[in-house]
Short mmCIF file of N, CA and C in Angstrom, two decimals:
data_model
loop_
_atom_site.label_atom_id
_atom_site.label_comp_id
_atom_site.label_asym_id
_atom_site.label_seq_id
_atom_site.Cartn_x
_atom_site.Cartn_y
_atom_site.Cartn_z
N UNK A 1 0.60 41.42 138.47
CA UNK A 1 1.84 41.93 137.90
C UNK A 1 3.03 41.03 138.28
N UNK A 2 3.78 40.63 137.47
CA UNK A 2 4.84 39.74 137.84
C UNK A 2 6.00 40.56 138.51
N UNK A 3 6.85 39.94 139.16
CA UNK A 3 7.90 40.45 139.89
C UNK A 3 8.97 41.39 139.00
N UNK A 4 9.19 40.80 137.78
CA UNK A 4 10.12 41.67 136.95
C UNK A 4 9.45 42.95 136.64
N UNK A 5 8.17 42.88 136.27
CA UNK A 5 7.51 44.10 135.84
C UNK A 5 7.45 45.13 137.10
N UNK A 6 7.22 44.55 138.27
CA UNK A 6 7.03 45.41 139.49
C UNK A 6 8.40 46.03 139.66
N UNK A 7 9.48 45.12 139.73
CA UNK A 7 10.78 45.84 139.95
C UNK A 7 11.19 46.86 138.85
N UNK A 8 10.77 46.60 137.63
CA UNK A 8 11.19 47.53 136.57
C UNK A 8 10.42 48.82 136.87
N UNK A 9 9.16 48.72 137.23
CA UNK A 9 8.33 49.99 137.54
C UNK A 9 8.90 50.79 138.77
N UNK A 10 9.37 49.99 139.86
CA UNK A 10 9.87 50.65 140.90
C UNK A 10 11.15 51.40 140.50
N UNK A 11 12.07 50.69 139.77
CA UNK A 11 13.31 51.24 139.45
C UNK A 11 13.06 52.64 138.52
N UNK A 12 12.10 52.56 137.67
CA UNK A 12 11.80 53.67 136.88
C UNK A 12 11.27 54.75 137.74
N UNK A 13 10.37 54.52 138.69
CA UNK A 13 9.84 55.38 139.56
C UNK A 13 10.99 56.14 140.56
N UNK A 14 11.87 55.26 141.03
CA UNK A 14 12.89 55.81 141.69
C UNK A 14 13.80 56.75 140.97
N UNK A 15 14.22 56.42 139.69
CA UNK A 15 14.92 57.15 138.82
C UNK A 15 14.29 58.58 138.58
N UNK A 16 13.09 58.52 138.25
CA UNK A 16 12.29 59.73 137.90
C UNK A 16 12.27 60.68 139.19
N UNK A 17 12.13 60.07 140.41
CA UNK A 17 12.03 60.74 141.63
C UNK A 17 13.39 61.50 141.83
N UNK A 18 14.52 60.75 141.61
CA UNK A 18 15.85 61.35 141.76
C UNK A 18 16.12 62.55 140.69
N UNK A 19 15.63 62.37 139.57
CA UNK A 19 15.75 63.34 138.52
C UNK A 19 14.95 64.51 138.89
N UNK A 20 13.68 64.34 139.30
CA UNK A 20 12.86 65.40 139.54
C UNK A 20 13.29 66.15 140.82
N UNK A 21 13.88 65.45 141.77
CA UNK A 21 14.33 66.09 143.04
C UNK A 21 15.43 67.06 142.68
N UNK A 22 16.25 66.76 141.62
CA UNK A 22 17.33 67.57 141.22
C UNK A 22 16.87 68.88 140.45
N UNK A 23 15.58 68.92 140.07
CA UNK A 23 14.94 70.13 139.49
C UNK A 23 14.42 71.15 140.45
N UNK A 24 14.37 70.95 141.73
CA UNK A 24 13.89 71.72 142.72
C UNK A 24 14.92 72.73 143.17
N UNK A 25 14.40 73.95 143.55
CA UNK A 25 15.31 75.01 144.00
C UNK A 25 15.06 75.25 145.43
N UNK A 26 16.02 75.45 146.26
CA UNK A 26 15.90 75.84 147.67
C UNK A 26 15.51 77.39 147.82
N UNK A 27 15.68 78.05 146.89
CA UNK A 27 15.58 79.54 146.88
C UNK A 27 13.97 79.92 146.66
N UNK A 28 13.52 80.84 147.52
CA UNK A 28 12.16 81.29 147.31
C UNK A 28 12.05 82.55 146.55
N UNK A 29 13.20 83.23 146.12
CA UNK A 29 13.13 84.45 145.45
C UNK A 29 13.08 84.33 144.01
N UNK A 30 12.92 83.05 143.56
CA UNK A 30 12.77 83.06 141.98
C UNK A 30 11.28 83.09 141.52
N UNK A 31 11.13 83.58 140.33
CA UNK A 31 9.83 83.86 139.79
C UNK A 31 9.32 82.53 139.33
N UNK A 32 8.08 82.09 139.66
CA UNK A 32 7.48 80.88 139.27
C UNK A 32 7.25 80.86 137.77
N UNK A 33 7.49 79.80 137.05
CA UNK A 33 7.20 79.60 135.68
C UNK A 33 6.11 78.45 135.56
N UNK A 34 5.37 78.63 134.55
CA UNK A 34 4.29 77.67 134.28
C UNK A 34 4.93 76.35 133.99
N UNK A 35 4.22 75.15 134.32
CA UNK A 35 4.75 73.91 134.05
C UNK A 35 3.70 73.44 132.96
N UNK A 36 4.07 72.44 132.12
CA UNK A 36 3.17 71.83 131.18
C UNK A 36 2.15 71.06 131.90
N UNK A 37 1.01 70.98 131.28
CA UNK A 37 0.01 70.18 131.87
C UNK A 37 0.22 68.72 131.74
N UNK A 38 -0.38 67.90 132.50
CA UNK A 38 -0.17 66.45 132.33
C UNK A 38 -0.50 65.88 131.07
N UNK A 39 -1.54 66.45 130.37
CA UNK A 39 -2.03 65.89 129.04
C UNK A 39 -1.05 66.42 128.08
N UNK A 40 -0.42 67.64 128.14
CA UNK A 40 0.55 68.06 127.16
C UNK A 40 1.73 67.22 127.20
N UNK A 41 2.23 66.92 128.51
CA UNK A 41 3.38 66.00 128.67
C UNK A 41 3.18 64.69 128.12
N UNK A 42 1.95 64.19 128.30
CA UNK A 42 1.74 62.80 127.72
C UNK A 42 1.68 62.84 126.26
N UNK A 43 1.17 63.88 125.64
CA UNK A 43 1.17 64.06 124.20
C UNK A 43 2.55 64.20 123.64
N UNK A 44 3.52 64.67 124.43
CA UNK A 44 4.86 64.97 123.85
C UNK A 44 5.76 63.75 124.10
N UNK A 45 5.27 62.49 124.38
CA UNK A 45 6.03 61.33 124.76
C UNK A 45 6.99 61.00 123.64
N UNK A 46 7.89 60.12 124.04
CA UNK A 46 8.86 59.61 123.12
C UNK A 46 8.24 58.84 122.03
N UNK A 47 8.67 59.28 120.74
CA UNK A 47 8.08 58.44 119.65
C UNK A 47 8.62 56.88 119.53
N UNK A 48 7.82 56.20 118.96
CA UNK A 48 8.25 54.72 118.62
C UNK A 48 9.35 54.75 117.57
N UNK A 49 10.07 53.73 117.67
CA UNK A 49 11.14 53.30 116.60
C UNK A 49 12.18 54.29 116.49
N UNK A 50 12.47 55.06 117.54
CA UNK A 50 13.54 56.12 117.64
C UNK A 50 14.33 55.88 118.90
N UNK A 51 15.65 55.94 118.76
CA UNK A 51 16.51 55.86 119.98
C UNK A 51 16.64 57.23 120.52
N UNK A 52 16.10 57.58 121.75
CA UNK A 52 16.27 58.77 122.33
C UNK A 52 16.90 58.60 123.75
N UNK A 53 17.99 59.32 124.07
CA UNK A 53 18.71 59.07 125.39
C UNK A 53 19.00 57.64 125.72
N UNK A 54 19.19 56.76 124.68
CA UNK A 54 19.68 55.42 124.97
C UNK A 54 18.54 54.47 125.07
N UNK A 55 17.39 54.88 124.89
CA UNK A 55 16.23 53.97 124.95
C UNK A 55 15.27 54.05 123.67
N UNK A 56 14.92 52.92 123.15
CA UNK A 56 13.96 52.85 122.00
C UNK A 56 12.71 52.01 122.35
N UNK A 57 11.58 52.60 121.97
CA UNK A 57 10.41 51.76 122.06
C UNK A 57 9.86 51.40 120.71
N UNK A 58 9.73 50.03 120.56
CA UNK A 58 9.27 49.57 119.29
C UNK A 58 7.95 48.79 119.63
N UNK A 59 6.82 49.12 118.85
CA UNK A 59 5.56 48.58 119.22
C UNK A 59 5.09 48.00 117.84
N UNK A 60 4.60 46.69 117.93
CA UNK A 60 4.04 46.02 116.86
C UNK A 60 2.49 45.93 117.17
N UNK A 61 1.62 46.46 116.30
CA UNK A 61 0.20 46.40 116.50
C UNK A 61 -0.44 45.73 115.27
N UNK A 62 -1.60 45.05 115.62
CA UNK A 62 -2.39 44.34 114.50
C UNK A 62 -2.82 45.45 113.56
N UNK A 63 -2.54 45.19 112.27
CA UNK A 63 -2.83 46.11 111.16
C UNK A 63 -1.71 47.24 111.08
N UNK A 64 -0.71 47.18 111.85
CA UNK A 64 0.35 48.02 111.68
C UNK A 64 1.65 47.57 111.06
N UNK A 65 2.68 48.14 110.91
CA UNK A 65 3.86 47.68 110.38
C UNK A 65 4.56 46.60 111.23
N UNK A 66 4.79 45.41 110.64
CA UNK A 66 5.29 44.24 111.56
C UNK A 66 6.77 44.15 111.24
N UNK A 67 7.50 44.84 110.34
CA UNK A 67 8.87 44.78 110.19
C UNK A 67 9.53 46.18 110.43
N UNK A 68 10.39 46.12 111.30
CA UNK A 68 11.08 47.49 111.66
C UNK A 68 12.51 47.42 111.93
N UNK A 69 13.26 48.49 111.78
CA UNK A 69 14.71 48.45 111.95
C UNK A 69 15.20 49.59 112.70
N UNK A 70 16.21 49.37 113.51
CA UNK A 70 17.08 50.42 114.16
C UNK A 70 18.42 50.28 113.82
N UNK A 71 18.84 50.62 112.59
CA UNK A 71 20.24 50.19 112.11
C UNK A 71 21.42 50.72 112.95
N UNK A 72 21.18 51.83 113.67
CA UNK A 72 22.29 52.38 114.53
C UNK A 72 22.20 51.74 115.89
N UNK A 73 21.27 50.94 116.19
CA UNK A 73 21.06 50.25 117.50
C UNK A 73 20.62 51.24 118.60
N UNK A 74 20.70 50.76 119.82
CA UNK A 74 20.29 51.67 120.87
C UNK A 74 20.73 50.92 122.19
N UNK A 75 21.06 51.58 123.25
CA UNK A 75 21.44 50.95 124.40
C UNK A 75 20.39 49.97 124.97
N UNK A 76 19.17 50.41 125.09
CA UNK A 76 18.08 49.57 125.57
C UNK A 76 16.83 49.67 124.58
N UNK A 77 16.31 48.49 124.20
CA UNK A 77 15.22 48.51 123.22
C UNK A 77 14.13 47.76 123.95
N UNK A 78 12.95 48.41 124.01
CA UNK A 78 11.76 47.78 124.65
C UNK A 78 10.77 47.46 123.52
N UNK A 79 10.43 46.25 123.26
CA UNK A 79 9.60 45.78 122.25
C UNK A 79 8.23 45.29 122.89
N UNK A 80 7.18 45.75 122.36
CA UNK A 80 5.79 45.34 122.83
C UNK A 80 5.02 44.95 121.52
N UNK A 81 4.19 43.99 121.69
CA UNK A 81 3.31 43.51 120.65
C UNK A 81 3.66 42.09 120.31
N UNK A 82 2.90 41.69 119.25
CA UNK A 82 3.04 40.26 118.79
C UNK A 82 3.32 40.21 117.37
N UNK A 83 4.11 39.18 116.97
CA UNK A 83 4.39 38.93 115.57
C UNK A 83 5.19 39.80 114.74
N UNK A 84 6.12 40.60 115.43
CA UNK A 84 6.94 41.50 114.77
C UNK A 84 8.34 41.04 114.54
N UNK A 85 9.01 41.73 113.53
CA UNK A 85 10.40 41.44 113.24
C UNK A 85 11.17 42.71 113.33
N UNK A 86 12.24 42.76 114.22
CA UNK A 86 13.04 43.94 114.37
C UNK A 86 14.53 43.51 114.02
N UNK A 87 15.14 44.39 113.37
CA UNK A 87 16.61 44.34 113.13
C UNK A 87 17.17 45.53 113.68
N UNK A 88 18.35 45.38 114.50
CA UNK A 88 18.89 46.46 115.04
C UNK A 88 20.34 46.33 115.20
N UNK A 89 21.15 47.47 115.36
CA UNK A 89 22.49 47.57 115.46
C UNK A 89 22.87 47.13 116.89
N UNK A 90 24.09 47.59 117.45
CA UNK A 90 24.47 47.29 118.79
C UNK A 90 23.45 47.59 119.79
N UNK A 91 23.30 46.73 120.71
CA UNK A 91 22.33 46.84 121.85
C UNK A 91 22.78 46.20 122.95
N UNK A 92 22.63 46.80 124.17
CA UNK A 92 22.87 46.13 125.42
C UNK A 92 21.79 45.35 125.97
N UNK A 93 20.65 45.93 126.10
CA UNK A 93 19.50 45.19 126.75
C UNK A 93 18.26 45.18 125.70
N UNK A 94 17.67 44.13 125.70
CA UNK A 94 16.34 44.02 124.97
C UNK A 94 15.28 43.55 125.94
N UNK A 95 14.18 44.29 126.07
CA UNK A 95 13.00 43.84 126.87
C UNK A 95 11.86 43.54 125.86
N UNK A 96 11.30 42.38 125.87
CA UNK A 96 10.21 42.04 125.00
C UNK A 96 9.03 41.62 125.87
N UNK A 97 7.86 42.29 125.55
CA UNK A 97 6.50 41.97 126.10
C UNK A 97 5.67 41.61 124.94
N UNK A 98 5.34 40.36 124.78
CA UNK A 98 4.55 40.01 123.65
C UNK A 98 4.97 38.61 123.17
N UNK A 99 4.41 38.05 122.17
CA UNK A 99 4.80 36.76 121.71
C UNK A 99 5.03 36.68 120.17
N UNK A 100 5.75 35.71 119.73
CA UNK A 100 6.02 35.46 118.35
C UNK A 100 6.75 36.61 117.72
N UNK A 101 7.65 37.20 118.47
CA UNK A 101 8.64 38.20 117.84
C UNK A 101 9.92 37.73 117.41
N UNK A 102 10.45 38.24 116.44
CA UNK A 102 11.81 37.85 115.97
C UNK A 102 12.69 39.16 116.00
N UNK A 103 13.70 39.02 116.85
CA UNK A 103 14.59 40.18 117.00
C UNK A 103 16.16 39.75 116.76
N UNK A 104 16.74 40.65 115.83
CA UNK A 104 17.99 40.32 115.53
C UNK A 104 18.88 41.58 115.77
N UNK A 105 19.95 41.49 116.65
CA UNK A 105 20.67 42.68 117.04
C UNK A 105 22.14 42.35 116.82
N UNK A 106 22.90 43.41 116.56
CA UNK A 106 24.37 43.18 116.37
C UNK A 106 25.04 42.59 117.58
N UNK A 107 24.82 43.12 118.79
CA UNK A 107 25.49 42.73 120.01
C UNK A 107 24.35 42.81 121.07
N UNK A 108 24.56 42.02 122.14
CA UNK A 108 23.52 41.95 123.28
C UNK A 108 24.13 41.46 124.55
N UNK A 109 23.85 42.10 125.59
CA UNK A 109 24.37 41.77 126.95
C UNK A 109 23.28 41.02 127.71
N UNK A 110 21.93 41.55 127.56
CA UNK A 110 20.76 40.92 128.35
C UNK A 110 19.54 40.95 127.65
N UNK A 111 18.75 39.92 127.71
CA UNK A 111 17.56 39.76 127.13
C UNK A 111 16.49 39.48 128.16
N UNK A 112 15.45 40.25 128.26
CA UNK A 112 14.38 40.02 129.18
C UNK A 112 13.07 39.71 128.42
N UNK A 113 12.54 38.50 128.42
CA UNK A 113 11.49 38.06 127.47
C UNK A 113 10.26 37.69 128.35
N UNK A 114 9.31 38.47 128.25
CA UNK A 114 7.93 38.25 128.95
C UNK A 114 6.92 38.01 127.88
N UNK A 115 6.77 36.70 127.60
CA UNK A 115 5.84 36.43 126.53
C UNK A 115 6.33 35.02 126.06
N UNK A 116 5.76 34.56 125.03
CA UNK A 116 5.98 33.21 124.44
C UNK A 116 6.56 33.31 123.10
N UNK A 117 7.37 32.23 122.73
CA UNK A 117 8.03 32.03 121.37
C UNK A 117 8.56 33.25 120.82
N UNK A 118 9.40 33.99 121.53
CA UNK A 118 10.09 35.09 121.06
C UNK A 118 11.51 34.57 120.68
N UNK A 119 11.97 35.01 119.69
CA UNK A 119 13.44 34.51 119.16
C UNK A 119 14.33 35.73 119.01
N UNK A 120 15.46 35.78 119.79
CA UNK A 120 16.44 36.85 119.81
C UNK A 120 17.70 36.23 119.22
N UNK A 121 18.27 36.83 118.17
CA UNK A 121 19.45 36.38 117.64
C UNK A 121 20.49 37.49 117.71
N UNK A 122 21.75 37.30 118.01
CA UNK A 122 22.74 38.31 118.24
C UNK A 122 24.02 37.98 117.51
N UNK A 123 24.79 38.89 117.22
CA UNK A 123 26.13 38.69 116.63
C UNK A 123 27.35 38.61 117.62
N UNK A 124 27.01 38.86 118.89
CA UNK A 124 28.05 38.84 119.84
C UNK A 124 28.64 37.47 120.14
N UNK A 125 29.86 37.50 120.79
CA UNK A 125 30.54 36.23 121.11
C UNK A 125 30.25 35.68 122.53
N UNK A 126 29.95 36.67 123.42
CA UNK A 126 29.56 36.27 124.88
C UNK A 126 28.10 35.93 124.93
N UNK A 127 27.82 35.00 125.70
CA UNK A 127 26.42 34.65 126.00
C UNK A 127 25.63 35.67 126.97
N UNK A 128 24.61 36.28 126.33
CA UNK A 128 23.85 37.21 127.12
C UNK A 128 23.15 36.72 128.33
N UNK A 129 22.88 37.50 129.28
CA UNK A 129 21.95 37.06 130.37
C UNK A 129 20.56 37.02 129.94
N UNK A 130 19.95 35.86 130.15
CA UNK A 130 18.56 35.69 129.72
C UNK A 130 17.54 35.60 130.91
N UNK A 131 16.62 36.47 130.99
CA UNK A 131 15.57 36.40 131.98
C UNK A 131 14.15 36.17 131.22
N UNK A 132 13.41 35.18 131.52
CA UNK A 132 12.19 34.85 130.73
C UNK A 132 11.16 34.43 131.66
N UNK A 133 9.92 34.97 131.42
CA UNK A 133 8.75 34.38 132.19
C UNK A 133 7.80 33.68 131.27
N UNK A 134 8.15 33.52 129.99
CA UNK A 134 7.38 32.78 128.96
C UNK A 134 7.89 31.45 128.71
N UNK A 135 7.25 30.72 127.65
CA UNK A 135 7.80 29.55 127.33
C UNK A 135 8.09 29.60 125.74
N UNK A 136 9.09 28.83 125.35
CA UNK A 136 9.55 28.83 123.89
C UNK A 136 10.32 29.89 123.55
N UNK A 137 10.89 30.76 124.40
CA UNK A 137 11.75 31.91 124.12
C UNK A 137 13.24 31.42 123.92
N UNK A 138 13.80 31.99 122.86
CA UNK A 138 15.23 31.56 122.65
C UNK A 138 16.08 32.87 122.32
N UNK A 139 17.33 32.66 122.78
CA UNK A 139 18.43 33.62 122.47
C UNK A 139 19.54 32.98 121.89
N UNK A 140 19.96 33.17 120.70
CA UNK A 140 20.95 32.42 120.01
C UNK A 140 21.97 33.32 119.38
N UNK A 141 23.25 32.92 119.25
CA UNK A 141 24.26 33.64 118.56
C UNK A 141 24.20 33.25 117.05
N UNK A 142 24.48 34.20 116.28
CA UNK A 142 24.45 33.88 114.74
C UNK A 142 25.64 33.04 114.39
#
């Protein structure tokens, strides 16, 4: 596991711990309520290609749709898979795990590219922060 993936996993774990800690009650006089089972929670995960709470997951799979769009953009877009094309509105951060993807966003502050030959194009005037663990990845302004 590379350092960036490990740091991302640790950050997500820390954030979830903080959120879940806020859900506990110090009072013992409340009536317990049933919690959803782990399998029910996993089945109810966030759908692909939809921005929910500022995060969108876009997955490109062999035999699946390889051209997708998020016209309203999203604060953070996580792209997985190979050979896909994504067009999106305003975006702050794009994470790409995969190769040979083409991503065009209205605005961009940071691109994290873990794979090879991914091309990110943006319409912003400022140069975004680029973190890459692959080869042949590019981030260019239109």
